[in-house]
Tab-separated table of C-alpha atoms in Angstrom:
chain	number	residue	atom	x	y	z
A	258	MET	CA	-213.428	-159.702	-4.514
A	259	LYS	CA	-211.497	-162.210	-2.647
A	260	GLN	CA	-211.579	-165.816	-4.100
A	261	THR	CA	-212.742	-168.371	-1.628
A	262	LEU	CA	-210.709	-171.632	-1.022
A	263	ILE	CA	-212.641	-174.316	0.326
A	264	LEU	CA	-209.726	-176.603	2.250
A	265	GLN	CA	-210.075	-180.477	1.578
A	266	PRO	CA	-207.838	-181.590	4.344
A	267	GLY	CA	-205.305	-184.199	2.769
A	268	GLN	CA	-206.182	-182.809	-0.713
A	269	ILE	CA	-204.355	-179.402	-0.994
A	270	SER	CA	-202.682	-178.767	-4.296
A	271	LEU	CA	-199.600	-176.747	-4.955
A	272	ALA	CA	-201.568	-174.280	-7.022
A	273	GLU	CA	-203.725	-173.690	-3.904
A	274	LEU	CA	-200.792	-173.155	-1.783
A	275	ARG	CA	-199.142	-170.825	-4.481
A	276	ALA	CA	-202.286	-168.814	-4.280
A	277	ILE	CA	-202.197	-168.639	-0.378
A	278	TRP	CA	-198.465	-167.684	-0.818
A	279	HIS	CA	-199.137	-164.887	-3.455
A	280	ASP	CA	-202.389	-163.774	-1.618
A	281	ALA	CA	-204.920	-164.191	1.150
A	282	PRO	CA	-208.094	-165.896	-0.216
A	283	GLU	CA	-211.288	-166.324	2.071
A	284	LEU	CA	-210.632	-169.700	3.638
A	285	SER	CA	-213.646	-172.250	4.351
A	286	LEU	CA	-213.182	-175.636	5.848
A	287	ALA	CA	-214.787	-178.432	3.990
A	288	PRO	CA	-217.856	-179.493	5.959
A	289	SER	CA	-216.902	-183.100	5.260
A	290	ALA	CA	-213.957	-182.773	7.376
A	291	TYR	CA	-215.683	-182.319	10.722
A	292	PRO	CA	-217.251	-185.505	11.555
A	293	ALA	CA	-213.531	-186.956	11.726
A	294	ILE	CA	-212.528	-183.746	13.774
A	295	GLU	CA	-215.432	-184.351	16.501
A	296	ALA	CA	-214.511	-188.432	16.668
A	297	SER	CA	-211.059	-187.591	17.424
A	298	SER	CA	-211.746	-185.018	19.925
A	299	ALA	CA	-214.124	-187.392	21.677
A	300	ALA	CA	-211.644	-190.277	21.935
A	301	ILE	CA	-209.445	-187.601	23.823
A	302	ARG	CA	-212.371	-186.954	26.058
A	303	LYS	CA	-212.869	-190.584	26.679
A	304	ILE	CA	-208.932	-191.370	27.668
A	305	VAL	CA	-209.327	-188.325	30.039
A	306	GLU	CA	-212.435	-189.774	31.769
A	307	ARG	CA	-211.102	-193.334	32.010
A	308	GLY	CA	-207.835	-192.017	33.855
A	309	GLU	CA	-205.420	-193.718	31.530
A	310	ALA	CA	-202.063	-192.172	31.038
A	311	ALA	CA	-201.257	-190.978	27.591
A	312	TYR	CA	-198.464	-188.941	26.341
A	313	GLY	CA	-199.079	-185.438	26.007
A	314	ILE	CA	-202.673	-185.841	27.226
A	315	ASN	CA	-202.228	-186.127	30.828
A	316	THR	CA	-198.483	-186.681	30.896
A	317	GLY	CA	-195.727	-184.086	30.884
A	318	PHE	CA	-193.753	-183.662	27.597
A	319	GLY	CA	-190.227	-184.997	26.489
A	320	LYS	CA	-187.935	-186.138	29.299
A	321	LEU	CA	-190.812	-185.335	31.612
A	322	ALA	CA	-193.422	-187.940	29.969
A	323	LYS	CA	-193.232	-190.118	32.718
A	324	THR	CA	-194.749	-187.465	35.107
A	325	ARG	CA	-198.508	-187.862	35.723
A	326	ILE	CA	-200.789	-184.628	35.717
A	327	PRO	CA	-203.766	-184.707	37.726
A	328	ASP	CA	-207.133	-183.758	35.495
A	329	ASP	CA	-207.991	-180.367	37.041
A	330	GLN	CA	-204.529	-178.992	35.854
A	331	LEU	CA	-204.849	-180.601	32.126
A	332	GLU	CA	-205.824	-176.913	30.782
A	333	LEU	CA	-202.975	-175.395	32.805
A	334	LEU	CA	-200.572	-177.985	31.182
A	335	GLN	CA	-201.519	-176.993	27.778
A	336	ARG	CA	-201.239	-173.295	28.464
A	337	ASN	CA	-197.863	-173.696	30.135
A	338	LEU	CA	-196.736	-175.717	27.155
A	339	ILE	CA	-197.322	-172.898	25.065
A	340	MET	CA	-196.027	-170.195	27.115
A	341	SER	CA	-192.726	-172.108	27.906
A	342	HIS	CA	-192.267	-173.105	24.463
A	343	SER	CA	-192.624	-169.480	22.995
A	344	VAL	CA	-188.896	-169.034	23.080
A	345	GLY	CA	-188.190	-167.954	19.428
A	346	SER	CA	-185.872	-165.174	18.252
A	347	GLY	CA	-184.875	-163.214	15.194
A	348	GLU	CA	-186.698	-161.328	12.655
A	349	LEU	CA	-190.720	-162.097	12.312
A	350	ILE	CA	-191.881	-164.456	9.651
A	351	GLU	CA	-193.504	-162.673	6.815
A	352	ASP	CA	-197.156	-162.940	6.367
A	353	ALA	CA	-197.011	-164.939	3.115
A	354	VAL	CA	-195.325	-167.772	4.946
A	355	VAL	CA	-197.407	-167.125	8.063
A	356	ARG	CA	-200.211	-167.652	5.845
A	357	LEU	CA	-198.925	-170.880	4.393
A	358	ILE	CA	-198.307	-172.110	8.236
A	359	LEU	CA	-201.869	-171.554	9.225
A	360	VAL	CA	-203.430	-173.161	6.312
A	361	MET	CA	-201.304	-176.284	6.597
A	362	LYS	CA	-201.761	-176.623	10.406
A	363	ILE	CA	-205.300	-176.270	10.157
A	364	ALA	CA	-205.524	-178.837	7.056
A	365	SER	CA	-203.302	-181.256	8.950
A	366	LEU	CA	-205.721	-181.091	12.536
A	367	ALA	CA	-208.450	-181.219	10.277
A	368	ARG	CA	-207.812	-184.796	9.157
A	369	GLY	CA	-209.009	-186.070	12.535
A	370	TYR	CA	-205.862	-187.680	13.955
A	371	SER	CA	-204.976	-185.109	16.378
A	372	GLY	CA	-207.617	-184.901	18.951
A	373	ILE	CA	-208.426	-181.324	18.726
A	374	ARG	CA	-211.977	-179.787	19.098
A	375	ALA	CA	-213.652	-178.080	16.026
A	376	SER	CA	-213.810	-174.974	18.080
A	377	VAL	CA	-210.031	-174.403	18.047
A	378	ILE	CA	-209.534	-175.317	14.308
A	379	ASP	CA	-212.495	-172.709	13.402
A	380	THR	CA	-210.947	-169.999	15.434
A	381	MET	CA	-207.685	-170.580	13.171
A	382	VAL	CA	-209.871	-170.090	9.981
A	383	ALA	CA	-211.408	-167.128	11.512
A	384	MET	CA	-208.022	-165.691	12.341
A	385	PHE	CA	-206.747	-166.238	8.901
A	386	ASN	CA	-209.870	-164.662	7.352
A	387	ALA	CA	-209.333	-161.537	9.574
A	388	GLY	CA	-205.878	-161.151	8.456
A	389	ILE	CA	-204.517	-161.818	12.038
A	390	MET	CA	-201.012	-162.997	11.381
A	391	PRO	CA	-199.257	-164.281	14.614
A	392	CYS	CA	-195.840	-162.904	15.148
A	393	ILE	CA	-193.592	-165.842	14.815
A	394	PRO	CA	-189.773	-165.242	14.992
A	395	VAL	CA	-187.914	-167.090	12.513
A	396	LYS	CA	-185.373	-168.880	14.638
A	397	GLY	CA	-185.578	-171.568	17.248
A	398	SER	CA	-186.389	-174.482	15.730
A	399	VAL	CA	-184.149	-177.649	14.862
A	400	GLY	CA	-186.853	-179.231	13.006
A	401	ALA	CA	-187.671	-182.404	15.252
A	402	SER	CA	-190.204	-182.907	18.046
A	403	GLY	CA	-191.781	-180.369	15.399
A	404	ASP	CA	-191.250	-176.766	14.879
A	405	LEU	CA	-192.017	-176.389	18.680
A	406	ALA	CA	-191.041	-172.705	19.149
A	407	PRO	CA	-192.298	-170.853	16.223
A	408	LEU	CA	-195.731	-172.896	16.329
A	409	SER	CA	-195.933	-171.932	20.039
A	410	HIS	CA	-195.453	-168.385	18.721
A	411	MET	CA	-198.358	-169.169	16.397
A	412	THR	CA	-200.563	-170.560	19.112
A	413	LEU	CA	-199.801	-167.641	21.613
A	414	ALA	CA	-201.842	-165.509	19.593
A	415	MET	CA	-204.782	-167.858	19.397
A	416	LEU	CA	-204.715	-167.598	23.458
A	417	GLY	CA	-204.669	-163.629	23.118
A	418	GLU	CA	-200.999	-163.488	24.282
A	419	GLY	CA	-197.935	-162.024	22.532
A	420	ASP	CA	-198.320	-160.198	19.143
A	421	ALA	CA	-200.096	-160.372	15.967
A	422	ARG	CA	-199.896	-158.150	12.749
A	423	VAL	CA	-202.921	-157.042	10.829
A	424	ASP	CA	-202.403	-155.206	7.548
A	425	GLY	CA	-198.850	-155.154	8.525
A	426	LYS	CA	-199.678	-153.237	11.615
A	427	LEU	CA	-198.087	-154.674	14.801
A	428	LEU	CA	-200.818	-155.279	17.384
A	429	PRO	CA	-201.355	-157.105	20.797
A	430	ALA	CA	-202.725	-160.486	20.204
A	431	ARG	CA	-205.901	-160.018	22.213
A	432	GLN	CA	-206.777	-156.577	20.851
A	433	ALA	CA	-206.293	-157.864	17.303
A	434	LEU	CA	-208.984	-161.066	18.329
A	435	GLU	CA	-211.215	-158.342	20.054
A	436	ALA	CA	-211.439	-156.167	16.978
A	437	ALA	CA	-212.550	-159.169	14.875
A	438	GLY	CA	-214.945	-160.365	17.359
A	439	ILE	CA	-212.947	-163.822	17.882
A	440	GLN	CA	-212.816	-165.217	21.577
A	441	PRO	CA	-209.357	-166.251	22.613
A	442	VAL	CA	-208.885	-170.246	22.910
A	443	VAL	CA	-208.733	-172.010	26.391
A	444	LEU	CA	-206.789	-175.161	25.242
A	445	ALA	CA	-208.185	-178.545	26.489
A	446	ALA	CA	-206.103	-181.981	26.794
A	447	LYS	CA	-203.729	-182.526	24.216
A	448	GLU	CA	-204.473	-179.372	21.917
A	449	GLY	CA	-201.545	-177.220	22.860
A	450	LEU	CA	-199.319	-180.320	21.807
A	451	ALA	CA	-201.277	-180.793	18.635
A	452	LEU	CA	-201.016	-177.293	17.657
A	453	ILE	CA	-197.189	-176.879	18.172
A	454	ASN	CA	-196.216	-180.596	16.934
A	455	GLY	CA	-195.575	-180.640	13.101
A	456	THR	CA	-193.423	-179.722	10.495
A	457	GLN	CA	-195.638	-176.873	9.343
A	458	VAL	CA	-193.237	-173.989	9.839
A	459	SER	CA	-190.239	-175.988	8.075
A	460	THR	CA	-192.493	-176.980	5.125
A	461	ALA	CA	-193.838	-173.164	4.948
A	462	LEU	CA	-190.395	-171.602	4.503
A	463	THR	CA	-189.203	-174.133	2.250
A	464	LEU	CA	-192.480	-173.717	0.077
A	465	ASN	CA	-191.527	-170.135	0.042
A	466	GLY	CA	-188.010	-170.869	-1.334
A	467	LEU	CA	-189.581	-173.411	-3.796
A	468	PHE	CA	-192.196	-170.768	-5.205
A	469	LEU	CA	-189.206	-168.212	-5.454
A	470	ALA	CA	-187.296	-170.609	-7.197
A	471	GLU	CA	-189.659	-171.361	-9.771
A	472	ARG	CA	-189.595	-167.434	-10.500
A	473	LEU	CA	-185.837	-167.397	-10.367
A	474	LEU	CA	-185.718	-170.180	-13.139
A	475	GLU	CA	-187.967	-168.413	-15.503
A	476	ALA	CA	-186.340	-165.092	-14.986
A	477	ALA	CA	-182.888	-166.227	-15.342
A	478	THR	CA	-184.081	-168.333	-18.696
A	479	VAL	CA	-185.431	-165.296	-20.316
A	480	ALA	CA	-182.223	-163.257	-19.078
A	481	GLY	CA	-179.977	-165.942	-20.304
A	482	ALA	CA	-181.633	-166.026	-23.739
A	483	LEU	CA	-181.313	-162.381	-24.261
A	484	SER	CA	-177.661	-162.854	-22.878
A	485	VAL	CA	-177.377	-165.165	-26.154
A	486	ASP	CA	-178.418	-162.649	-28.459
A	487	ALA	CA	-176.274	-159.893	-26.591
A	488	ALA	CA	-173.159	-161.854	-27.028
A	489	LYS	CA	-174.445	-163.222	-30.840
A	490	GLY	CA	-174.241	-166.528	-29.384
A	491	SER	CA	-175.517	-169.561	-31.343
A	492	ASP	CA	-178.931	-171.054	-31.162
A	493	ALA	CA	-177.619	-174.323	-32.386
A	494	PRO	CA	-177.081	-176.008	-28.784
A	495	PHE	CA	-180.956	-175.725	-28.200
A	496	ASP	CA	-181.373	-178.103	-31.403
A	497	PRO	CA	-183.888	-180.547	-29.942
A	498	ARG	CA	-182.115	-183.624	-31.312
A	499	ILE	CA	-179.180	-182.638	-28.863
A	500	HIS	CA	-181.262	-183.081	-25.789
A	501	ALA	CA	-183.500	-185.990	-26.961
A	502	VAL	CA	-180.378	-188.078	-27.012
A	503	ARG	CA	-179.462	-187.429	-23.449
A	504	GLY	CA	-183.511	-187.731	-22.212
A	505	GLN	CA	-183.058	-185.703	-19.078
A	506	PRO	CA	-186.676	-184.003	-19.007
A	507	GLY	CA	-185.790	-180.819	-17.694
A	508	GLN	CA	-182.934	-180.447	-20.173
A	509	ILE	CA	-185.664	-181.204	-22.889
A	510	ALA	CA	-188.379	-178.900	-21.755
A	511	THR	CA	-186.081	-175.838	-21.112
A	512	ALA	CA	-184.255	-176.436	-24.532
A	513	ALA	CA	-187.480	-175.930	-25.974
A	514	ILE	CA	-188.362	-172.929	-24.095
A	515	TYR	CA	-184.874	-171.258	-25.380
A	516	ARG	CA	-185.707	-172.004	-29.159
A	517	GLU	CA	-188.882	-170.268	-28.650
A	518	LEU	CA	-187.458	-167.308	-26.847
A	519	LEU	CA	-184.840	-166.913	-29.514
A	520	SER	CA	-187.098	-167.521	-32.599
A	521	GLY	CA	-187.048	-164.351	-35.093
A	522	SER	CA	-184.301	-162.683	-33.752
A	523	GLU	CA	-182.641	-160.355	-36.246
A	524	ILE	CA	-179.784	-160.230	-34.322
A	525	ARG	CA	-179.133	-163.930	-34.628
A	526	LYS	CA	-179.827	-163.882	-38.320
A	527	SER	CA	-177.236	-161.136	-38.673
A	528	HIS	CA	-174.199	-164.175	-37.705
A	529	LEU	CA	-175.550	-167.108	-39.175
A	530	VAL	CA	-172.840	-166.920	-41.861
A	531	ASN	CA	-169.241	-165.882	-41.636
A	532	ASP	CA	-169.069	-166.135	-37.914
A	533	GLU	CA	-165.592	-167.473	-36.822
A	534	ARG	CA	-166.561	-168.793	-33.544
A	535	VAL	CA	-167.002	-172.552	-33.528
A	536	GLN	CA	-168.419	-172.835	-29.859
A	537	ASP	CA	-169.869	-170.410	-27.227
A	538	PRO	CA	-168.863	-170.627	-23.567
A	539	TYR	CA	-170.510	-172.961	-21.476
A	540	CYS	CA	-172.595	-170.324	-19.995
A	541	LEU	CA	-174.421	-169.660	-22.971
A	542	ARG	CA	-173.904	-173.019	-24.403
A	543	CYS	CA	-174.901	-175.495	-21.498
A	544	GLN	CA	-177.907	-173.375	-20.195
A	545	PRO	CA	-180.355	-176.102	-21.010
A	546	GLN	CA	-178.319	-178.839	-19.115
A	547	VAL	CA	-178.000	-176.463	-16.075
A	548	MET	CA	-181.357	-175.061	-15.922
A	549	GLY	CA	-183.108	-178.208	-17.083
A	550	ALA	CA	-181.351	-179.804	-13.915
A	551	CYS	CA	-182.389	-177.176	-11.582
A	552	LEU	CA	-185.851	-177.755	-12.707
A	553	ASP	CA	-185.850	-181.418	-11.949
A	554	ILE	CA	-184.665	-180.657	-8.550
A	555	ILE	CA	-187.412	-178.061	-8.151
A	556	ASN	CA	-189.900	-180.512	-9.110
A	557	ASN	CA	-188.351	-183.215	-6.876
A	558	ALA	CA	-188.543	-180.966	-3.904
A	559	ALA	CA	-191.896	-179.896	-4.753
A	560	ARG	CA	-193.659	-183.455	-4.824
A	561	THR	CA	-191.655	-184.086	-1.280
A	562	LEU	CA	-193.498	-180.803	0.104
A	563	LEU	CA	-197.073	-181.302	-1.578
A	564	ILE	CA	-196.655	-184.567	0.601
A	565	GLU	CA	-195.772	-183.144	3.792
A	566	ALA	CA	-198.127	-179.850	3.433
A	567	ASN	CA	-201.307	-182.578	3.336
A	568	ALA	CA	-199.511	-184.812	6.080
A	569	VAL	CA	-200.393	-185.326	9.631
A	570	THR	CA	-197.229	-184.709	11.630
A	571	ASP	CA	-197.986	-183.826	15.215
A	572	ASN	CA	-197.657	-186.524	18.062
A	573	PRO	CA	-199.174	-188.592	19.620
A	574	LEU	CA	-201.913	-189.457	16.955
A	575	VAL	CA	-205.420	-190.526	17.503
A	576	PHE	CA	-206.617	-193.414	15.670
A	577	VAL	CA	-210.296	-193.554	16.398
A	578	GLU	CA	-211.390	-197.120	14.805
A	579	GLU	CA	-208.763	-198.978	16.772
A	580	GLY	CA	-209.376	-196.604	19.709
A	581	GLU	CA	-205.908	-196.123	20.131
A	582	VAL	CA	-203.275	-193.114	20.673
A	583	ILE	CA	-199.742	-193.946	19.267
A	584	SER	CA	-196.774	-192.253	19.882
A	585	GLY	CA	-194.326	-191.765	16.901
A	586	GLY	CA	-192.089	-189.600	15.072
A	587	ASN	CA	-193.744	-187.712	12.129
A	588	PHE	CA	-192.579	-184.396	13.552
A	589	HIS	CA	-189.158	-185.464	12.436
A	590	ALA	CA	-188.690	-183.120	9.369
A	591	GLU	CA	-185.983	-184.784	7.212
A	592	PRO	CA	-188.074	-185.234	4.113
A	593	VAL	CA	-188.358	-181.297	4.366
A	594	ALA	CA	-184.682	-180.712	5.258
A	595	PHE	CA	-183.676	-182.740	2.267
A	596	ALA	CA	-185.971	-181.093	-0.080
A	597	ALA	CA	-184.737	-177.567	1.015
A	598	ASP	CA	-181.019	-178.789	0.740
A	599	THR	CA	-181.545	-179.464	-2.984
A	600	LEU	CA	-183.576	-176.490	-3.518
A	601	ALA	CA	-180.496	-174.509	-2.269
A	602	LEU	CA	-178.459	-176.303	-4.963
A	603	ALA	CA	-180.794	-175.278	-7.637
A	604	ILE	CA	-181.009	-171.745	-6.407
A	605	ALA	CA	-177.191	-171.292	-5.882
A	606	GLU	CA	-176.545	-172.553	-9.651
A	607	ILE	CA	-179.199	-170.520	-11.263
A	608	GLY	CA	-177.090	-167.579	-9.765
A	609	SER	CA	-173.851	-168.962	-10.710
A	610	ILE	CA	-174.262	-169.395	-14.273
A	611	SER	CA	-175.988	-166.153	-14.480
A	612	GLU	CA	-172.762	-164.597	-12.764
A	613	ARG	CA	-170.677	-166.274	-15.457
A	614	ARG	CA	-172.532	-164.809	-18.214
A	615	ILE	CA	-172.495	-161.050	-16.756
A	616	ALA	CA	-168.831	-161.777	-16.707
A	617	LEU	CA	-168.873	-162.804	-20.392
A	618	LEU	CA	-170.954	-159.570	-21.465
A	619	ILE	CA	-168.462	-157.389	-19.907
A	620	ASP	CA	-165.393	-158.936	-21.410
A	621	ALA	CA	-165.051	-157.132	-24.679
A	622	SER	CA	-162.633	-159.839	-25.735
A	623	LEU	CA	-165.362	-162.667	-25.174
A	624	SER	CA	-168.579	-160.415	-25.931
A	625	GLY	CA	-167.551	-158.172	-28.969
A	626	LEU	CA	-169.419	-155.460	-27.112
A	627	PRO	CA	-167.871	-152.300	-25.279
A	628	PRO	CA	-165.959	-152.977	-22.366
A	629	PHE	CA	-167.956	-152.933	-19.474
A	630	LEU	CA	-170.830	-152.055	-21.646
A	631	VAL	CA	-170.503	-148.637	-21.707
A	632	GLN	CA	-168.943	-146.068	-24.145
A	633	SER	CA	-165.902	-144.001	-23.057
A	634	SER	CA	-164.834	-146.863	-20.724
A	635	GLY	CA	-162.042	-145.437	-18.564
A	636	LEU	CA	-163.875	-142.250	-18.084
A	637	ASN	CA	-167.122	-144.560	-17.432
A	638	SER	CA	-166.643	-147.863	-15.241
A	639	GLY	CA	-169.973	-149.068	-16.559
A	640	PHE	CA	-170.962	-152.356	-15.268
A	641	MET	CA	-167.588	-153.475	-13.662
A	642	ILE	CA	-168.512	-153.167	-9.999
A	643	ALA	CA	-172.191	-154.379	-10.823
A	644	HIS	CA	-170.466	-157.530	-11.924
A	645	VAL	CA	-168.462	-157.439	-8.691
A	646	THR	CA	-171.964	-157.472	-6.733
A	647	ALA	CA	-172.916	-160.512	-8.737
A	648	ALA	CA	-169.941	-162.267	-8.057
A	649	ALA	CA	-169.911	-161.557	-4.219
A	650	LEU	CA	-173.634	-162.618	-3.893
A	651	ALA	CA	-172.716	-165.847	-6.054
A	652	SER	CA	-169.896	-166.808	-3.816
A	653	GLU	CA	-172.152	-166.016	-0.659
A	654	ASN	CA	-174.909	-168.276	-1.923
A	655	LYS	CA	-172.185	-171.280	-2.202
A	656	SER	CA	-171.359	-171.120	1.498
A	657	ILE	CA	-175.137	-170.672	2.519
A	658	ALA	CA	-175.809	-173.870	0.371
A	659	HIS	CA	-173.869	-176.219	2.416
A	660	PRO	CA	-176.556	-178.991	3.302
A	661	ALA	CA	-178.070	-178.425	6.709
A	662	SER	CA	-179.738	-181.905	7.057
A	663	VAL	CA	-176.160	-183.349	7.829
A	664	ASP	CA	-176.104	-181.482	11.053
A	665	THR	CA	-177.841	-182.452	13.924
A	666	ILE	CA	-177.656	-181.575	17.607
A	667	PRO	CA	-179.003	-183.359	20.699
A	668	THR	CA	-182.058	-181.504	22.774
A	669	SER	CA	-184.249	-182.208	25.623
A	670	ALA	CA	-181.675	-184.157	27.761
A	671	ASN	CA	-180.716	-186.468	25.191
A	672	GLN	CA	-184.372	-187.495	24.672
A	673	GLU	CA	-184.694	-185.851	21.221
A	674	ASP	CA	-181.359	-186.944	20.011
A	675	HIS	CA	-181.394	-186.790	16.250
A	676	VAL	CA	-182.658	-183.441	14.398
A	677	SER	CA	-183.249	-182.449	10.934
A	678	MET	CA	-182.468	-178.745	11.019
A	679	ALA	CA	-185.311	-178.532	8.362
A	680	THR	CA	-186.299	-175.158	9.734
A	681	TYR	CA	-182.783	-173.319	8.978
A	682	ALA	CA	-182.789	-175.304	5.741
A	683	GLY	CA	-186.002	-173.704	4.604
A	684	ARG	CA	-185.373	-170.303	6.070
A	685	ARG	CA	-181.904	-169.758	4.318
A	686	LEU	CA	-183.691	-170.169	0.900
A	687	HIS	CA	-185.214	-166.692	1.218
A	688	GLU	CA	-181.836	-164.916	1.327
A	689	MET	CA	-180.384	-167.382	-1.248
A	690	ALA	CA	-183.485	-166.493	-3.537
A	691	HIS	CA	-182.898	-162.690	-3.082
A	692	ASN	CA	-178.844	-163.000	-3.745
A	693	THR	CA	-179.826	-164.980	-7.037
A	694	ALA	CA	-182.654	-162.464	-8.131
A	695	THR	CA	-180.086	-159.666	-7.834
A	696	ILE	CA	-177.320	-161.695	-9.967
A	697	VAL	CA	-180.441	-162.301	-12.633
A	698	GLY	CA	-181.491	-158.473	-12.272
A	699	ILE	CA	-177.844	-157.478	-13.080
A	700	GLU	CA	-177.660	-160.074	-16.080
A	701	LEU	CA	-180.975	-158.512	-17.387
A	702	LEU	CA	-179.419	-154.825	-17.158
A	703	ALA	CA	-176.305	-156.405	-18.963
A	704	ALA	CA	-177.879	-158.287	-21.598
A	705	ALA	CA	-180.356	-155.423	-22.450
A	706	GLN	CA	-177.357	-153.140	-22.876
A	707	GLY	CA	-175.613	-155.674	-25.277
A	708	VAL	CA	-179.123	-155.704	-27.307
A	709	ASP	CA	-179.144	-152.003	-27.536
A	710	PHE	CA	-175.720	-151.939	-28.894
A	711	HIS	CA	-176.780	-154.058	-31.908
A	712	GLN	CA	-179.302	-151.679	-33.020
A	713	PRO	CA	-180.944	-151.101	-35.396
A	714	LEU	CA	-180.824	-155.173	-35.329
A	715	THR	CA	-183.731	-156.610	-33.106
A	716	THR	CA	-183.751	-159.448	-30.844
A	717	SER	CA	-186.659	-161.879	-30.961
A	718	PRO	CA	-190.492	-160.952	-30.263
A	719	HIS	CA	-190.608	-162.555	-26.706
A	720	LEU	CA	-187.231	-161.056	-26.010
A	721	ALA	CA	-188.252	-157.737	-26.998
A	722	TRP	CA	-190.994	-157.590	-24.896
A	723	ALA	CA	-188.836	-158.191	-21.731
A	724	HIS	CA	-186.336	-155.399	-23.025
A	725	ARG	CA	-189.249	-153.125	-23.164
A	726	LEU	CA	-190.388	-153.960	-19.840
A	727	LEU	CA	-187.250	-153.518	-18.105
A	728	ARG	CA	-186.612	-150.039	-20.067
A	729	SER	CA	-189.776	-148.766	-18.764
A	730	ARG	CA	-188.336	-149.161	-15.536
A	731	VAL	CA	-184.554	-148.432	-16.150
A	732	ALA	CA	-183.159	-146.259	-18.935
A	733	PHE	CA	-180.219	-147.075	-21.164
A	734	TYR	CA	-176.716	-146.944	-19.475
A	735	ASP	CA	-175.170	-144.208	-21.567
A	736	LYS	CA	-172.633	-142.932	-18.882
A	737	ASP	CA	-171.936	-143.622	-15.123
A	738	ARG	CA	-174.721	-142.907	-12.556
A	739	PHE	CA	-175.982	-143.939	-9.294
A	740	PHE	CA	-176.383	-147.593	-10.460
A	741	ALA	CA	-177.968	-149.576	-7.226
A	742	PRO	CA	-181.524	-148.368	-7.674
A	743	ASP	CA	-181.412	-149.757	-11.358
A	744	ILE	CA	-180.291	-153.026	-10.084
A	745	GLU	CA	-182.893	-153.056	-7.725
A	746	ALA	CA	-185.497	-152.313	-10.203
A	747	ALA	CA	-184.494	-155.213	-12.256
A	748	LYS	CA	-184.375	-157.303	-9.198
A	749	GLN	CA	-188.026	-156.786	-8.606
A	750	LEU	CA	-188.905	-157.970	-12.074
A	751	VAL	CA	-187.432	-161.174	-10.866
A	752	VAL	CA	-188.605	-161.395	-7.699
A	753	GLN	CA	-192.417	-160.562	-8.438
A	754	GLY	CA	-192.343	-163.060	-11.576
A	755	GLU	CA	-193.001	-160.009	-13.860
A	756	LEU	CA	-190.166	-160.904	-16.487
A	757	SER	CA	-191.871	-164.238	-17.944
A	758	ALA	CA	-195.425	-162.391	-18.155
A	759	ASP	CA	-195.397	-162.305	-21.830
A	760	CYS	CA	-194.460	-165.988	-21.929
A	761	LYS	CA	-195.953	-167.491	-19.541
A	762	ALA	CA	-197.435	-170.212	-21.776
A	763	LEU	CA	-193.850	-171.359	-22.571
A	764	PHE	CA	-193.453	-172.120	-18.836
A	765	SER	CA	-196.963	-173.394	-18.123
A	766	GLY	CA	-196.910	-177.226	-17.314
A	767	LEU	CA	-193.001	-176.979	-16.269
A	768	TYR	CA	-194.001	-177.304	-12.436
A	769	LEU	CA	-196.145	-179.504	-10.524
A	770	GLY	CA	-199.647	-178.074	-9.926
C-alpha cells in the first residue's frame, strides 16, 4: 500500500524528497494551503478587471514586456507561451526526477505568491497520483528566467499536448489524461508564466545528484574499509584523537565509521606485530580526511537545495496583503548552480581516491597480493583492464567536474544577460555519479578478491556481510572470464544503496533529514 504524503508548502523535508525520488507516494496538498492560493488567484483577476498593465499577466514576455495584450487574448497568450517555449532537446528526464519537479512546482505555487488557481494545482496533484509523468527533454535551459523550456514541456502535458509516460510506457498526454479521468487545463492570466518560471528542474536534477552522492559516500566507505583489510593496512589512522585535534566534523564522523567497519577483523589482528610498514599510502590512510570533506560538501549542498525546494522562484510575484505584483529575479538559479558544482567535486573525489585503492590492490609490490589479483598472472590478466576502466572514468569525471556556474551566455536579445547554467550543472551529476559507482564497484570486486586471498583469516563482521552480499552476485575471480557483467553487478550494489544495508545505523545522522 502506498504511503500518503501530505504536502505542506514551504515545509518539505529532505527525507520527504528522498522518498519521492525513491518511490511514488500518494500525494495530498494540505487543506491549509488553499486560502492563500485562492487569494493570490483573486488578486490576478482584479488586476485584469481593472485593466492595469502587469508583466506576464497582460503583457508579452522578456524583451516583449512592453507589448500590451488585449483581455480577450490572455488565455491564448498563456497557451502560446507554453507552445513556443517547449523547445527542449536530448534524452527525457527519468521519472524519479520528474516526480521531484512536479512536487516542488506544486509546493511553490501553493504558497500563494504565484496567482494560479487551485484547480490547476489540483490537476498537477492528480497527474502525480495517476503516475502521469510529462516527457521533459533534459537539455535546453540556462538556469535563469527559470527552467523555461523543460517546465514548458511539463506544462504541455497538463494542456493535453505532447507526450507523457505512464508506468514507463510512452503515451500522448491527452490519452493519458483521459484514461485517468483528468481534464486538460485551460490556462488563465499569468498561469503559464507561473508554471514555467522557476528553478524546479535544475533543483530536481541536483537533488538527484545529491541523493546519489549520499549512496556513493556510503558504498565507497565500505569498499574503502574492505580495501584496508585486503591490503593489510593499519587502522591506526582512524584513531579518534587524530581527528579530534583537527576538528573537521565530516572527518570526525567518517573516521568513527571506519573504526566500526574494521572492528573485529582477524586480518588486522594478524599483522599488528612484526609489520615492517610504517605508514600506508594516502588512499588508505587519508580516507577520513577525503571522505569527511566530501560529506561536509554534500551537507552544505543539501542545505541550499532544501531551501530551494521550498522556495517561490517564479516571476512576477503576487503579494496579496499589499495588493502588489512585483517583478524580481528569484528564477535565477545561482544557488543551485553552486550547490551542483560542489557536489561534482565530491562525486569526482570519491571516485578518484577509490581508483587509487584499486591501483594499490593490483600492484603486488604495494599490496602483497598476487599480481592483478589473480593466480597464474600472465596466463590471466585479472583486474588489469578493470583498473584501466576505473582510471578512464575517474579522469573523465575530472573534466566533467569543471564548474558550470562560472559560465554565462546572454539570451532574449540581451534582456536576460547573465545566467547560472544550473540545469547543466545538475544534469551532469547523474553521469558523474554512475562513473563513480562503476569505479567503486570495481574497487569492491578488487577488495573482496584480496580478502579472499587471506583465507582462512576473516575480515570484520560488517565487512564480511558486504563481502557475502557481493559473492551472492559475483563469484571469486579464479581465472579470466567475461568481466563486464561482474562490474555491472557490483555497480548496482553501489547505485541502489545495498552495500551499506547491514550498517545503516553507522551512517544514520550523517545527512540532513
